C-alpha cells in the first residue's frame, strides 16, 4: 500500500506583467500557500523554474529563494523540465513525501519573462528545440504551426473551418480567463478580435499563442490526511526533434503519461470531471484532449464546435482560462494547472466559475515541444470513488524502445512536403518572414528545410538544395502520373480518411 | 520501516578537458553505470547539471539526454542546486525509489566548462553569489579566500604555517589523484610546485583552487538488494550572502546536513571509514572535516599536519584526489564523490588506492558558497552494523529560524575589518587586482567593501565611503585607546582563544 500524499494548501500571484522580482513573486505565492495549508513546519522546499539564469542572471536559485523566505537551513532543490517544470517539481516533491522522509513539503514554481525584448525571449525559449531544427530559425510557434497544418490536413478541415475552430478555442479560454481573478487576460474576446489579430506563424495568430507572462505559484504537500489527494502521476519523454516523431498530430509523451496516471489512479478518462490542458497554442488543447483519451484521435475539434469543453459543458477544459488567458510563465504553468484543479475540487471558486460536483480533476503539462510531458490527477477524498479499473487506452500509448537518433543526411535531392509554416515573429538574429517545412525524403527520414516560396501544399513534391548547412526546398513538378513514385507520393499526401478509402 | 535503496551500478568518464559534447559524456557515463548495474529496465532518468544553458546554450536538457540515450519515452527530470547538484539529484532519485513508485532509476550528472574563456566561466560561476556581494566583483575564490583568512586569524596560524598546511592539502590530494585513472590531474606535486604557483586570491594560490573541468558521472539506484545501501542523507541551506552568516569559519549548511545524515543512518562521525569532502578550495576540506564532526572546530588543520587524512591515514579524506585533483565539473562533482565511495566500499579499486576494510563512507558536497550543502552516507550491506545511535553533535548544528534578510545600509562611516582578500582572477568585466573585505559596522551588520589598499589587517578600524552603489574602505587611525569604542573593536579583532583568555 503506497503512502498517500495530500494537498494541504495552494497559493499563487496574479499572472501578467509585473514590476516585482521573481524572488518577490515566489515568496508571495509561498506565503499564501503556507497560510492556506496551516502547517507549522516545512521540511523541504522544492523550486521549479525553467530558465532563471538566462531570464534574470541568477543561479543557485533554490538557496536564494529559501533565504528570501526567511527559511535558511531548510533543504531546497530546483527541478526543471522546460515548460513542464511546474508539474515535474510537483512530481519530485510528491516522491519526497511519499518516501516518508518529509511530512510537509513546499513547492514554489515561477518565471519572470516580460522584462526582456520579445525576440530575446523567443530565442531563450527556442533553446528547448533540437539543434538540427533550431538552426533553421524554428521557434516554438513555428513548430506548433506545422503540427497544426498537418492536423488540419489529416482531419480534412478547410482553412475557414480550422480558423473557426481555433477562434472558438481562443474565445472559450478568454471567456474562462475573464472569470479568473488570477488570469493575465480578463477580457472577453470576439471572433472579430480573433480574425483581426496578426499571424505569428501561419495558420496560428496572436490569439492562438499563450502570452509572455510573469508569475509564481505554490503548493504544500503533506502526509497528513486532507480534502484533496494526489492519486495519479504520469511522466514521459519523446524525441527532442519533432521531425523524428512517429506522428506529427499526436504526442506520444502525453499518451504514455496519461496511461501511467490513469493506471496509478485506477481510473479511466471517463472518470475525469474536468481538466487543465496545456494550450500553449490553441490546437494543442485539441491534440491534448485526444491524447488524454477524452475524444478519438482527429475528432477533438468536434468537442470544441459542440461546446462540450466549455466551462458549462459536459467536460470543461481549461476552466482557468488555460495558458492562453491565465498566462504562461513557463516554469510555473504546470503548478498553476494543479492549483486550479485543487481549488475547483475544494469548491473554492466564485459561483460563476465553480464546476459543480467536481470530484476528480486532471492536468496535462507539456515540456519543450511535447518531449517531456506530465499528467497529474487529483481527487476529493470525501466523495464516491469509482470502481478501480485497469484502463486499456483507445489508442496505442506508444512504445519505449531504445533506438538510435537518425543521422542527418548530408545531401538530399527531393522530398515530399509533410507540413510547413511561415513564421513572422522570428527568434533574435533571424530575418522575418521565414518559411519552414518538414520533408519526407526517399529513404523514409524526415528533414527540415527553409523555403523561399510561401505558397506550398502538404503532399507536394519538392526539390531540395543545400546552402551552407541548411536545406532549402522549392516546389518541383510532380512525378509522371501513374509512375511508382507518383503513387507513393500521392499516398503520403492523403489524409488518414482518404487512405482508408484508398485501401478499404 | 522505510524502504531500503541500494546502489546497483556506477560509471563515470575521465575528468578533464574534453572535446566531446556534454550529451556525449553523459551517455558514456550512463552506459557504464547501466552495464555495471546489470538492470534490464530503467524507470526514470534523473539529470544533474548546473549551468547547462549558459555553458552550452541548450535547455530542455532532461529530454535531450533521454533522447540521446535512445530512451525517449522514459520520464526524466533535471535537478539543480548549483555545485551540489550531483548530490541533490542523487537525493531526489533516492526519494523516487524510496517512494516505491520506481524500481530502477538512472542518475546522470555532468558539466561542460573548459570550452569558454576563464573570465566568462568565472562570471557564470559567480552568478551563485548574492547580488549584494557580486556587484563588488566578488568571485567564488575571493569569498573562499576571505573565509580562509578569517580561519587563519581565529586559529592563530602564522602566514607561513597556513601556507604550509594548505600546501600539504594540495600535495595530498594531488597524490591521491595520481592514483585515480579518472582524475583530471594525475601528477604528483611538490612544495616547490605549490609555492611557485601564483595567487588567485590571497592567500589562495592556483593549487588551492579546484580546476575547470568537463566530465560526467552516473549511478543506478534500485529497490533490489545489492552490496551497497544508501543509509544517510542530509541537506540544508544557509543565507545566500556570506556576510549575513553567524560564522565565517564554519558552514551551518554542512553541520545541519551532517546531523540529519548521521541520524537517518543512526551513526556518528566515528563510524565513518573515509570521506569525500568538497575541497573546491583546499581550506574547505579542513572546515568540512570540522563541520562533519571528525575534528573539533578550529583544529582540523592539525589532522592535515599529522597525516591523519592521508590515504594511508586513520581517516582518509578525498582518496579520489578530491575536487582539487579529480577535477570539478560543477554539476557532477557530488555524484563523483558518491561513485568513489561506492567503489571503495565494493573493494573495486586498484590495490595502491584501495582503503582496506572500508565499511561506511560519507560524502559532503557544497552548493554555491556553502548555502545548499548535502551529506550522503553509503554502507556495505554485508558487514557488521554499528549499534544504532542518536548522535549528539560536538557542536551546535545551528537553528532554522525564520528571520529577515538584513537591509543593506544606505550609508556607512566606519567599520572593523572582519576579513579581506586581493583577487587576481576577476570575473568578466572587472579589472584585476581587486581588494575586497567584509566589515562589521557599529549596528552589528556586516557589509562588503572594496579597498584601494592591499595592506590590511583583520580587526583594524576602517573609514568607509560610498561611490555609486559600492562601499570603499580605507584604513583609519584606531579609536582612542581605553575608550568604549576601542574596547569593543579590540574584542572583535581577537581570535576565539584570545577572547577566552580575555574573559576566562
mmCIF file with all atom_site columns, C-alpha atoms in Angstrom, chain B residues 22 71 91 109 172 244 248 250 324 501:
data_model
loop_
_atom_site.group_PDB
_atom_site.id
_atom_site.type_symbol
_atom_site.label_atom_id
_atom_site.label_alt_id
_atom_site.label_comp_id
_atom_site.label_asym_id
_atom_site.label_entity_id
_atom_site.label_seq_id
_atom_site.pdbx_PDB_ins_code
_atom_site.Cartn_x
_atom_site.Cartn_y
_atom_site.Cartn_z
_atom_site.occupancy
_atom_site.B_iso_or_equiv
_atom_site.pdbx_formal_charge
_atom_site.auth_seq_id
_atom_site.auth_comp_id
_atom_site.auth_asym_id
_atom_site.auth_atom_id
_atom_site.pdbx_PDB_model_num
ATOM 1  C CA . UNK B 1 22  ? 28.181 17.155 -22.762 1.00 0.00 ? 22  UNK B CA 1
ATOM 2  C CA . UNK B 1 71  ? 15.344 6.024  -24.342 1.00 0.00 ? 71  UNK B CA 1
ATOM 3  C CA . UNK B 1 91  ? 18.764 12.694 -3.224  1.00 0.00 ? 91  UNK B CA 1
ATOM 4  C CA . UNK B 1 109 ? 25.288 14.327 -13.653 1.00 0.00 ? 109 UNK B CA 1
ATOM 5  C CA . UNK B 1 172 ? 47.929 15.029 -0.520  1.00 0.00 ? 172 UNK B CA 1
ATOM 6  C CA . UNK B 1 244 ? 24.953 37.535 6.850   1.00 0.00 ? 244 UNK B CA 1
ATOM 7  C CA . UNK B 1 248 ? 32.747 32.861 8.594   1.00 0.00 ? 248 UNK B CA 1
ATOM 8  C CA . UNK B 1 250 ? 32.190 27.028 9.728   1.00 0.00 ? 250 UNK B CA 1
ATOM 9  C CA . UNK B 1 324 ? 41.283 19.601 -6.435  1.00 0.00 ? 324 UNK B CA 1
ATOM 10 C CA . UNK B 1 501 ? 41.826 34.473 27.705  1.00 0.00 ? 501 UNK B CA 1
#
